[in-house]
Amino acid sequence: MSFVERGGWWLGTILKLLSIIVLSVRTDRLSDTTYLSHHWLHYGGMLVFALAAWSPQVIDTLGSFGMVQEGMFKMSHTLAFSICAFGLFYYILAISFFFKCLGPWMREKLGTDKTLRFWEYFVSLAWQIQTLGFWVLTITPPMLEEELKIVPTWLTTSVGIFLLVVGIGSKMGAIYGTGYNTYYWYDMVTDIPNAYFVEVGIYKVIGSPTYTLGRGTSFGAALHYRSVPMLVAGVLDLLLINLFNKFVEQPSVERMYTKPSQTPAYRNTHLDI
């Protein structure tokens, strides 16, 4: 592979990983003609939903550049804090309930294929609700402006951008190291271990990068917006996702990967999703 081809591959990979992280949709499937020919309706619906969920944030951003009316979205602190708290707890409780109760029941009653298709919408909804919960904190009246004047804006912006890059880069590294299926918890959804799961790259440095360094996106955004409520929400999100990791994900990972005798044998099962 030539230098130009290698550079093109890396650029395409980075854009693909970035779009997956931002939209919470498997955008890599846009180039999978075989998959799209069979599941265009299912996938198209997910893509439309993700774009619709992001539209308020996009419109608000365009307003800051004068492309549409600025300040179209405003919200009181009380309502924004309530929505944010709901989003944070809904996300964690929803995925925990799925893995502990709903998922196993659906696999038994409806089959693994249907369970996985349902999961893709289920987790996308949870992700978008959580994302909107953070966003509404940016459309509230500023808080503690006078108190924060002692901290230079250039400092919070610089550190914020750095944390955003670290957070997104960590998530990219996690996807690149273990694959799309592991990032979307497909092994836990199907209860089928990933036969090619290996801890490489960033996983050699930190065990759960998306739940630690990956949360740098929340803190980076909080610093960029100089938002104390968003900083508090970031701390709460970090706490909740690591509780999920400890009590839900890690027991499943241990059962499937470190104690494989307790699970069905590793198998290359074709799922029509």
Coordinates of N, CA, C and O in Angstrom, one line a residue, residues 34-197:
T34 N -24.4 -5.4 0.5 CA -25.1 -6.6 0.8 C -26.1 -6.4 2.0 O -27.2 -6.8 1.9
Y35 N -25.5 -5.8 3.0 CA -26.4 -5.5 4.2 C -27.5 -4.6 3.8 O -28.7 -4.8 4.2
L36 N -27.2 -3.5 3.1 CA -28.2 -2.5 2.8 C -29.3 -3.1 1.9 O -30.5 -2.7 2.0
S37 N -28.9 -4.0 1.0 CA -29.9 -4.6 0.1 C -31.0 -5.4 0.8 O -32.1 -5.5 0.4
H38 N -30.6 -5.9 2.0 CA -31.6 -6.7 2.8 C -32.2 -5.9 3.9 O -33.3 -6.3 4.3
H39 N -31.5 -4.9 4.4 CA -32.0 -4.2 5.6 C -32.1 -2.7 5.4 O -31.9 -2.0 6.4
W40 N -32.4 -2.3 4.2 CA -32.4 -0.8 4.0 C -33.5 -0.1 4.8 O -33.2 1.0 5.3
L41 N -34.6 -0.7 5.0 CA -35.7 -0.1 5.8 C -35.3 0.1 7.3 O -35.5 1.1 7.9
H42 N -34.8 -1.0 7.8 CA -34.3 -1.0 9.2 C -33.2 0.0 9.4 O -33.3 0.9 10.3
Y43 N -32.2 0.0 8.6 CA -31.1 0.9 8.7 C -31.5 2.3 8.4 O -31.1 3.3 9.1
G44 N -32.3 2.5 7.4 CA -32.7 3.8 7.0 C -33.5 4.5 8.1 O -33.3 5.7 8.3
G45 N -34.3 3.7 8.8 CA -35.1 4.3 9.9 C -34.2 4.8 11.0 O -34.4 5.8 11.6
M46 N -33.1 4.0 11.3 CA -32.2 4.4 12.3 C -31.4 5.6 12.0 O -31.2 6.5 12.8
L47 N -31.0 5.7 10.7 CA -30.3 6.9 10.2 C -31.2 8.2 10.3 O -30.7 9.2 10.8
V48 N -32.4 8.1 9.9 CA -33.3 9.2 9.9 C -33.6 9.6 11.3 O -33.6 10.8 11.7
F49 N -33.7 8.6 12.2 CA -34.0 9.0 13.6 C -32.8 9.7 14.2 O -32.9 10.7 15.0
A50 N -31.6 9.3 13.9 CA -30.4 9.9 14.5 C -30.2 11.3 14.0 O -29.9 12.3 14.7
L51 N -30.5 11.5 12.7 CA -30.4 12.9 12.1 C -31.5 13.8 12.7 O -31.2 15.0 13.0
A52 N -32.7 13.3 12.9 CA -33.7 14.1 13.5 C -33.4 14.4 14.9 O -33.6 15.6 15.4
A53 N -32.8 13.5 15.7 CA -32.5 13.8 17.1 C -31.4 14.8 17.2 O -31.3 15.6 18.1
W54 N -30.5 14.9 16.2 CA -29.4 15.9 16.2 C -29.8 17.2 15.6 O -29.1 18.2 15.8
S55 N -31.0 17.3 15.0 CA -31.4 18.5 14.3 C -31.5 19.8 15.2 O -31.1 20.9 14.8
P56 N -32.0 19.7 16.4 CA -32.0 20.9 17.3 C -30.6 21.4 17.6 O -30.4 22.6 17.6
Q57 N -29.7 20.5 17.8 CA -28.3 21.0 18.1 C -27.7 21.6 16.8 O -27.0 22.6 16.9
V58 N -28.0 21.0 15.7 CA -27.4 21.6 14.4 C -28.0 23.0 14.2 O -27.3 23.9 13.8
I59 N -29.3 23.1 14.4 CA -30.0 24.4 14.1 C -29.4 25.4 15.1 O -29.2 26.6 14.7
D60 N -29.2 25.0 16.4 CA -28.7 26.0 17.3 C -27.3 26.4 17.0 O -26.9 27.6 17.1
T61 N -26.5 25.5 16.5 CA -25.1 25.8 16.1 C -25.1 26.7 14.9 O -24.3 27.7 14.8
L62 N -26.0 26.5 13.9 CA -26.1 27.4 12.7 C -26.5 28.8 13.2 O -26.1 29.8 12.6
G63 N -27.3 28.9 14.2 CA -27.7 30.2 14.7 C -26.5 31.0 15.3 O -26.5 32.2 15.1
S64 N -25.6 30.3 15.9 CA -24.4 31.0 16.4 C -23.5 31.5 15.3 O -22.7 32.4 15.5
F65 N -23.7 31.0 14.1 CA -22.9 31.5 12.9 C -23.8 32.5 12.1 O -23.4 32.9 11.0
G66 N -25.0 32.8 12.5 CA -25.8 33.7 11.8 C -26.5 33.2 10.6 O -27.1 33.9 9.8
M67 N -26.5 31.8 10.5 CA -27.1 31.2 9.3 C -28.6 31.0 9.5 O -29.4 30.9 8.5
V68 N -29.1 31.0 10.7 CA -30.5 31.0 11.0 C -30.7 31.9 12.2 O -29.7 32.4 12.8
Q69 N -31.9 32.1 12.7 CA -32.2 33.0 13.8 C -31.4 32.5 15.0 O -31.6 31.3 15.4
E70 N -30.7 33.3 15.6 CA -29.9 32.9 16.8 C -30.8 32.9 18.1 O -31.7 33.7 18.2
G71 N -30.5 31.9 18.9 CA -31.3 31.8 20.2 C -32.7 31.3 20.0 O -33.6 31.6 20.8
M72 N -32.9 30.4 19.0 CA -34.2 29.8 18.8 C -34.6 28.9 20.0 O -35.8 28.8 20.3
F73 N -33.6 28.3 20.6 CA -33.9 27.4 21.7 C -33.4 28.0 23.0 O -32.3 28.4 23.2
K74 N -34.4 28.2 24.0 CA -34.1 28.7 25.3 C -34.8 27.8 26.3 O -35.9 27.3 26.0
M75 N -34.2 27.6 27.5 CA -34.8 26.8 28.5 C -34.4 27.3 29.9 O -33.3 27.7 30.1
S76 N -35.3 27.1 30.8 CA -35.0 27.5 32.2 C -34.1 26.5 32.8 O -34.0 25.3 32.4
H77 N -33.4 26.9 33.9 CA -32.5 26.0 34.6 C -33.2 24.8 35.2 O -32.8 23.7 35.0
T78 N -34.4 25.0 35.8 CA -35.1 23.9 36.4 C -35.5 22.9 35.4 O -35.3 21.6 35.6
L79 N -36.1 23.3 34.2 CA -36.5 22.3 33.2 C -35.2 21.6 32.6 O -35.3 20.4 32.4
A80 N -34.2 22.4 32.3 CA -33.0 21.8 31.7 C -32.3 20.8 32.7 O -31.9 19.7 32.2
F81 N -32.3 21.1 34.0 CA -31.7 20.2 34.9 C -32.5 18.9 35.0 O -31.9 17.8 35.1
S82 N -33.8 19.1 35.0 CA -34.7 17.9 35.1 C -34.5 17.0 33.8 O -34.4 15.7 34.0
I83 N -34.5 17.6 32.7 CA -34.3 16.8 31.4 C -32.9 16.1 31.4 O -32.8 14.9 31.1
C84 N -31.9 16.8 31.9 CA -30.6 16.2 31.9 C -30.5 15.0 32.9 O -30.0 14.0 32.5
A85 N -31.1 15.2 34.1 CA -31.1 14.1 35.0 C -31.8 12.9 34.5 O -31.4 11.8 34.6
F86 N -33.0 13.2 33.9 CA -33.7 12.1 33.3 C -32.9 11.4 32.2 O -32.9 10.1 32.2
G87 N -32.3 12.1 31.3 CA -31.5 11.5 30.3 C -30.3 10.6 30.8 O -30.1 9.5 30.3
L88 N -29.6 11.1 31.8 CA -28.5 10.4 32.4 C -29.0 9.1 33.0 O -28.4 8.0 32.8
F89 N -30.1 9.2 33.8 CA -30.5 8.0 34.5 C -31.3 7.0 33.6 O -31.2 5.8 33.7
Y90 N -32.0 7.6 32.6 CA -32.7 6.7 31.6 C -31.7 5.9 30.9 O -32.0 4.7 30.7
Y91 N -30.7 6.5 30.4 CA -29.7 5.8 29.6 C -29.1 4.5 30.4 O -29.1 3.4 29.9
I92 N -28.6 4.8 31.6 CA -28.0 3.7 32.4 C -29.1 2.7 32.8 O -28.8 1.4 32.7
L93 N -30.2 3.1 33.3 CA -31.2 2.2 33.7 C -31.8 1.4 32.5 O -32.1 0.2 32.7
A94 N -32.0 2.0 31.4 CA -32.5 1.3 30.2 C -31.6 0.2 29.7 O -32.1 -0.9 29.5
I95 N -30.3 0.5 29.5 CA -29.4 -0.6 29.0 C -29.2 -1.6 30.1 O -29.0 -2.8 29.8
S96 N -29.2 -1.3 31.4 CA -29.0 -2.3 32.4 C -30.2 -3.2 32.4 O -30.1 -4.4 32.6
F97 N -31.4 -2.6 32.3 CA -32.7 -3.4 32.3 C -32.7 -4.4 31.1 O -33.0 -5.5 31.2
F98 N -32.2 -3.9 29.9 CA -32.1 -4.7 28.8 C -31.2 -5.9 29.0 O -31.6 -7.1 28.7
F99 N -30.0 -5.7 29.4 CA -29.1 -6.8 29.6 C -29.5 -7.8 30.7 O -29.2 -8.9 30.6
K100 N -30.1 -7.3 31.7 CA -30.4 -8.1 32.9 C -31.8 -8.8 32.7 O -31.9 -10.0 33.1
C101 N -32.7 -8.2 32.0 CA -34.1 -8.7 32.0 C -34.6 -8.9 30.5 O -34.9 -10.0 30.1
L102 N -34.7 -7.8 29.9 CA -35.4 -7.8 28.6 C -34.7 -8.6 27.5 O -35.3 -9.3 26.8
G103 N -33.4 -8.4 27.4 CA -32.6 -9.1 26.4 C -32.7 -10.6 26.5 O -33.1 -11.3 25.5
P104 N -32.4 -11.2 27.6 CA -32.6 -12.7 27.8 C -34.0 -13.2 27.4 O -34.1 -14.2 26.8
W105 N -35.0 -12.4 27.9 CA -36.4 -12.8 27.6 C -36.6 -12.8 26.1 O -37.3 -13.7 25.5
M106 N -36.2 -11.7 25.4 CA -36.4 -11.6 24.0 C -35.7 -12.7 23.2 O -36.2 -13.2 22.2
R107 N -34.5 -13.0 23.6 CA -33.7 -14.0 22.9 C -34.5 -15.4 22.9 O -34.5 -16.1 22.0
E108 N -35.1 -15.6 24.1 CA -35.8 -16.9 24.3 C -37.1 -16.9 23.5 O -37.5 -17.9 22.9
K109 N -37.8 -15.8 23.6 CA -39.2 -15.8 23.0 C -39.2 -15.4 21.5 O -40.0 -15.9 20.8
L110 N -38.3 -14.5 21.1 CA -38.3 -14.0 19.7 C -37.2 -14.4 18.9 O -37.2 -14.2 17.6
G111 N -36.1 -14.8 19.5 CA -34.9 -15.2 18.7 C -33.8 -14.1 18.8 O -34.1 -13.0 19.0
T112 N -32.6 -14.5 18.5 CA -31.5 -13.6 18.6 C -31.5 -12.5 17.6 O -31.2 -11.4 17.8
D113 N -31.9 -12.9 16.3 CA -31.9 -11.9 15.3 C -32.8 -10.7 15.6 O -32.4 -9.6 15.4
K114 N -34.1 -11.0 16.0 CA -35.0 -9.9 16.3 C -34.6 -9.1 17.5 O -34.8 -7.9 17.5
T115 N -34.0 -9.8 18.5 CA -33.5 -9.1 19.6 C -32.4 -8.1 19.3 O -32.4 -7.0 19.8
L116 N -31.5 -8.5 18.4 CA -30.4 -7.6 18.0 C -31.0 -6.4 17.2 O -30.5 -5.3 17.4
R117 N -31.9 -6.7 16.3 CA -32.5 -5.5 15.6 C -33.2 -4.6 16.5 O -33.2 -3.3 16.3
F118 N -34.0 -5.1 17.5 CA -34.6 -4.2 18.4 C -33.6 -3.4 19.3 O -33.8 -2.2 19.5
W119 N -32.5 -4.1 19.6 CA -31.5 -3.5 20.4 C -30.9 -2.2 19.7 O -30.6 -1.2 20.3
E120 N -30.7 -2.3 18.4 CA -30.1 -1.2 17.7 C -30.9 0.1 17.8 O -30.4 1.2 17.9
Y121 N -32.2 -0.1 17.8 CA -33.1 1.1 18.0 C -33.2 1.5 19.5 O -33.1 2.7 19.8
F122 N -33.2 0.5 20.3 CA -33.3 0.7 21.8 C -32.1 1.5 22.3 O -32.3 2.5 23.0
V123 N -30.9 1.1 21.9 CA -29.7 1.8 22.4 C -29.5 3.1 21.8 O -29.0 4.1 22.4
S124 N -29.9 3.2 20.5 CA -29.8 4.5 19.8 C -30.7 5.5 20.5 O -30.3 6.7 20.7
L125 N -31.9 5.1 20.8 CA -32.8 6.0 21.6 C -32.2 6.5 22.9 O -32.3 7.7 23.2
A126 N -31.7 5.5 23.6 CA -31.1 5.8 24.9 C -29.9 6.8 24.8 O -29.8 7.8 25.5
W127 N -29.1 6.6 23.8 CA -27.9 7.4 23.5 C -28.4 8.9 23.2 O -27.9 9.8 23.7
Q128 N -29.4 9.0 22.3 CA -29.9 10.3 21.9 C -30.5 11.1 23.0 O -30.4 12.3 23.2
I129 N -31.3 10.4 23.9 CA -31.9 11.0 25.1 C -30.8 11.6 26.0 O -30.9 12.7 26.5
Q130 N -29.7 10.8 26.2 CA -28.6 11.2 27.0 C -27.9 12.4 26.4 O -27.6 13.4 27.1
T131 N -27.7 12.4 25.1 CA -27.0 13.5 24.4 C -27.9 14.8 24.5 O -27.3 15.9 24.8
L132 N -29.2 14.7 24.3 CA -30.0 15.8 24.4 C -30.1 16.4 25.8 O -30.2 17.6 26.0
G133 N -29.9 15.5 26.8 CA -29.9 15.9 28.2 C -28.7 16.8 28.5 O -28.8 17.8 29.2
F134 N -27.5 16.5 27.8 CA -26.4 17.4 28.0 C -26.6 18.7 27.2 O -26.2 19.7 27.7
W135 N -27.2 18.6 26.0 CA -27.3 19.7 25.2 C -28.2 20.8 25.8 O -27.9 22.0 25.7
V136 N -29.3 20.4 26.4 CA -30.2 21.4 27.0 C -29.5 22.3 28.0 O -29.9 23.4 28.3
L137 N -28.4 21.8 28.6 CA -27.7 22.6 29.6 C -27.0 23.8 28.9 O -26.6 24.8 29.6
T138 N -26.8 23.7 27.6 CA -26.1 24.8 26.8 C -27.1 25.9 26.4 O -26.6 26.9 25.9
I139 N -28.4 25.7 26.6 CA -29.3 26.7 26.1 C -30.1 27.4 27.3 O -31.1 27.9 27.2
T140 N -29.4 27.3 28.5 CA -30.0 27.9 29.7 C -29.2 29.2 29.9 O -28.1 29.4 29.4
P141 N -29.8 30.1 30.7 CA -29.1 31.4 31.0 C -27.7 31.0 31.7 O -27.7 30.1 32.5
P142 N -26.7 31.8 31.5 CA -25.4 31.5 32.1 C -25.4 31.6 33.6 O -26.2 32.3 34.2
M143 N -24.6 30.7 34.2 CA -24.5 30.7 35.7 C -23.1 31.0 36.1 O -22.2 30.7 35.5
L144 N -23.0 31.7 37.3 CA -21.7 32.0 37.9 C -20.8 32.7 37.0 O -19.5 32.5 37.0
E145 N -21.3 33.6 36.1 CA -20.4 34.3 35.2 C -19.4 35.2 35.9 O -18.2 35.2 35.5
E146 N -19.8 35.9 37.0 CA -18.8 36.8 37.7 C -17.8 35.9 38.4 O -16.6 36.3 38.3
E147 N -18.2 34.8 39.0 CA -17.2 34.0 39.7 C -16.2 33.4 38.8 O -15.0 33.1 39.1
L148 N -16.6 33.0 37.6 CA -15.8 32.3 36.6 C -14.8 33.3 35.9 O -14.0 32.8 35.1
K149 N -15.0 34.6 36.0 CA -14.2 35.5 35.3 C -12.7 35.4 35.7 O -11.8 35.9 34.9
I150 N -12.4 34.9 36.9 CA -11.0 34.8 37.3 C -10.3 33.7 36.5 O -9.1 33.6 36.5
V151 N -11.1 32.8 35.8 CA -10.5 31.8 35.0 C -10.5 32.2 33.5 O -11.6 32.5 33.0
P152 N -9.3 32.4 32.9 CA -9.3 32.9 31.5 C -10.1 32.0 30.6 O -10.0 30.8 30.7
T153 N -10.8 32.7 29.6 CA -11.5 31.9 28.7 C -10.6 31.1 27.8 O -11.0 29.9 27.4
W154 N -9.4 31.6 27.4 CA -8.5 30.8 26.6 C -8.1 29.5 27.2 O -7.9 28.5 26.6
L155 N -8.0 29.5 28.6 CA -7.6 28.3 29.3 C -8.7 27.3 29.3 O -8.4 26.1 29.0
T156 N -9.9 27.7 29.6 CA -11.0 26.7 29.6 C -11.3 26.1 28.2 O -11.6 25.0 28.0
T157 N -11.1 27.0 27.2 CA -11.3 26.6 25.8 C -10.3 25.6 25.3 O -10.5 24.6 24.7
S158 N -9.0 25.9 25.7 CA -7.9 25.1 25.3 C -8.0 23.7 25.9 O -7.8 22.7 25.3
V159 N -8.2 23.7 27.3 CA -8.3 22.4 28.0 C -9.5 21.7 27.5 O -9.5 20.4 27.4
G160 N -10.6 22.4 27.3 CA -11.8 21.7 26.8 C -11.7 21.0 25.5 O -12.1 19.9 25.3
I161 N -11.0 21.7 24.5 CA -10.8 21.1 23.2 C -9.8 19.9 23.4 O -10.0 18.9 22.7
F162 N -8.8 20.0 24.2 CA -7.9 18.9 24.5 C -8.7 17.7 25.0 O -8.5 16.6 24.5
L163 N -9.6 17.9 26.0 CA -10.3 16.8 26.5 C -11.3 16.2 25.5 O -11.5 15.0 25.5
L164 N -11.9 17.0 24.6 CA -12.7 16.5 23.6 C -12.0 15.6 22.6 O -12.4 14.5 22.3
V165 N -10.8 16.0 22.3 CA -9.9 15.2 21.4 C -9.5 13.9 22.1 O -9.6 12.9 21.4
V166 N -9.2 14.0 23.3 CA -8.8 12.8 24.1 C -10.0 11.8 24.2 O -9.9 10.6 24.0
G167 N -11.2 12.4 24.5 CA -12.4 11.6 24.6 C -12.8 10.9 23.3 O -13.0 9.7 23.3
I168 N -12.8 11.6 22.2 CA -13.2 11.1 20.9 C -12.1 10.1 20.5 O -12.4 9.0 20.0
G169 N -10.8 10.5 20.7 CA -9.7 9.6 20.3 C -9.7 8.3 21.0 O -9.5 7.2 20.4
S170 N -10.1 8.3 22.3 CA -10.2 7.1 23.1 C -11.3 6.2 22.6 O -11.1 4.9 22.5
K171 N -12.4 6.8 22.2 CA -13.5 5.9 21.7 C -13.1 5.4 20.4 O -13.4 4.2 20.1
M172 N -12.4 6.1 19.5 CA -12.0 5.6 18.2 C -11.0 4.5 18.5 O -11.1 3.5 17.8
G173 N -10.1 4.7 19.4 CA -9.1 3.6 19.7 C -9.8 2.3 20.2 O -9.4 1.2 19.8
A174 N -10.9 2.5 21.0 CA -11.6 1.3 21.5 C -12.3 0.6 20.3 O -12.2 -0.7 20.2
I175 N -12.9 1.3 19.4 CA -13.6 0.7 18.3 C -12.5 0.0 17.4 O -12.7 -1.1 16.9
Y176 N -11.4 0.7 17.1 CA -10.4 0.2 16.2 C -9.8 -1.1 16.8 O -9.4 -2.0 16.1
G177 N -9.6 -1.1 18.2 CA -9.0 -2.2 18.8 C -9.8 -3.5 18.9 O -9.3 -4.6 18.8
T178 N -11.1 -3.3 19.2 CA -12.0 -4.5 19.5 C -13.1 -4.7 18.5 O -13.8 -5.7 18.5
G179 N -13.3 -3.7 17.6 CA -14.3 -3.9 16.5 C -15.6 -3.2 16.9 O -15.9 -2.8 18.0
Y180 N -16.4 -3.0 15.8 CA -17.7 -2.3 16.0 C -18.7 -3.2 16.8 O -19.4 -2.6 17.6
N181 N -18.7 -4.5 16.7 CA -19.6 -5.3 17.4 C -19.4 -5.2 18.9 O -20.4 -5.1 19.7
T182 N -18.2 -5.1 19.4 CA -17.9 -5.0 20.8 C -18.3 -3.6 21.3 O -18.9 -3.5 22.4
Y183 N -18.1 -2.6 20.5 CA -18.4 -1.2 20.9 C -19.9 -1.1 21.1 O -20.4 -0.4 22.0
Y184 N -20.7 -1.8 20.3 CA -22.2 -1.8 20.4 C -22.8 -2.9 21.3 O -24.0 -3.1 21.3
W185 N -21.9 -3.6 22.1 CA -22.3 -4.6 23.0 C -23.0 -5.8 22.3 O -23.9 -6.5 22.9
Y186 N -22.7 -6.1 21.1 CA -23.4 -7.1 20.4 C -23.2 -8.5 21.0 O -24.0 -9.4 21.0
D187 N -22.0 -8.7 21.6 CA -21.7 -9.9 22.3 C -22.6 -10.1 23.5 O -23.1 -11.2 23.7
M188 N -22.9 -9.1 24.2 CA -23.8 -9.1 25.4 C -25.2 -9.3 24.9 O -26.0 -9.9 25.6
V189 N -25.6 -8.6 23.9 CA -27.0 -8.7 23.4 C -27.3 -10.1 22.9 O -28.4 -10.6 23.2
T190 N -26.4 -10.7 22.1 CA -26.6 -12.0 21.6 C -26.2 -13.2 22.5 O -26.6 -14.3 22.3
D191 N -25.5 -12.8 23.5 CA -24.9 -13.8 24.4 C -24.0 -14.8 23.7 O -23.9 -16.0 24.0
I192 N -23.3 -14.3 22.6 CA -22.4 -15.0 21.8 C -21.0 -14.3 21.9 O -20.9 -13.2 21.5
P193 N -20.0 -14.9 22.5 CA -18.7 -14.3 22.6 C -18.1 -14.0 21.3 O -18.3 -14.7 20.3
N194 N -17.4 -12.9 21.2 CA -16.7 -12.5 20.0 C -15.4 -13.3 19.9 O -14.5 -13.1 20.7
A195 N -15.4 -14.2 18.9 CA -14.3 -15.1 18.8 C -13.0 -14.4 18.5 O -11.9 -14.9 18.7
Y196 N -13.0 -13.1 18.0 CA -11.8 -12.4 17.7 C -11.5 -11.3 18.7 O -10.8 -10.4 18.4
F197 N -12.1 -11.3 19.9 CA -11.9 -10.3 20.9 C -10.5 -10.4 21.4 O -10.1 -11.4 22.0

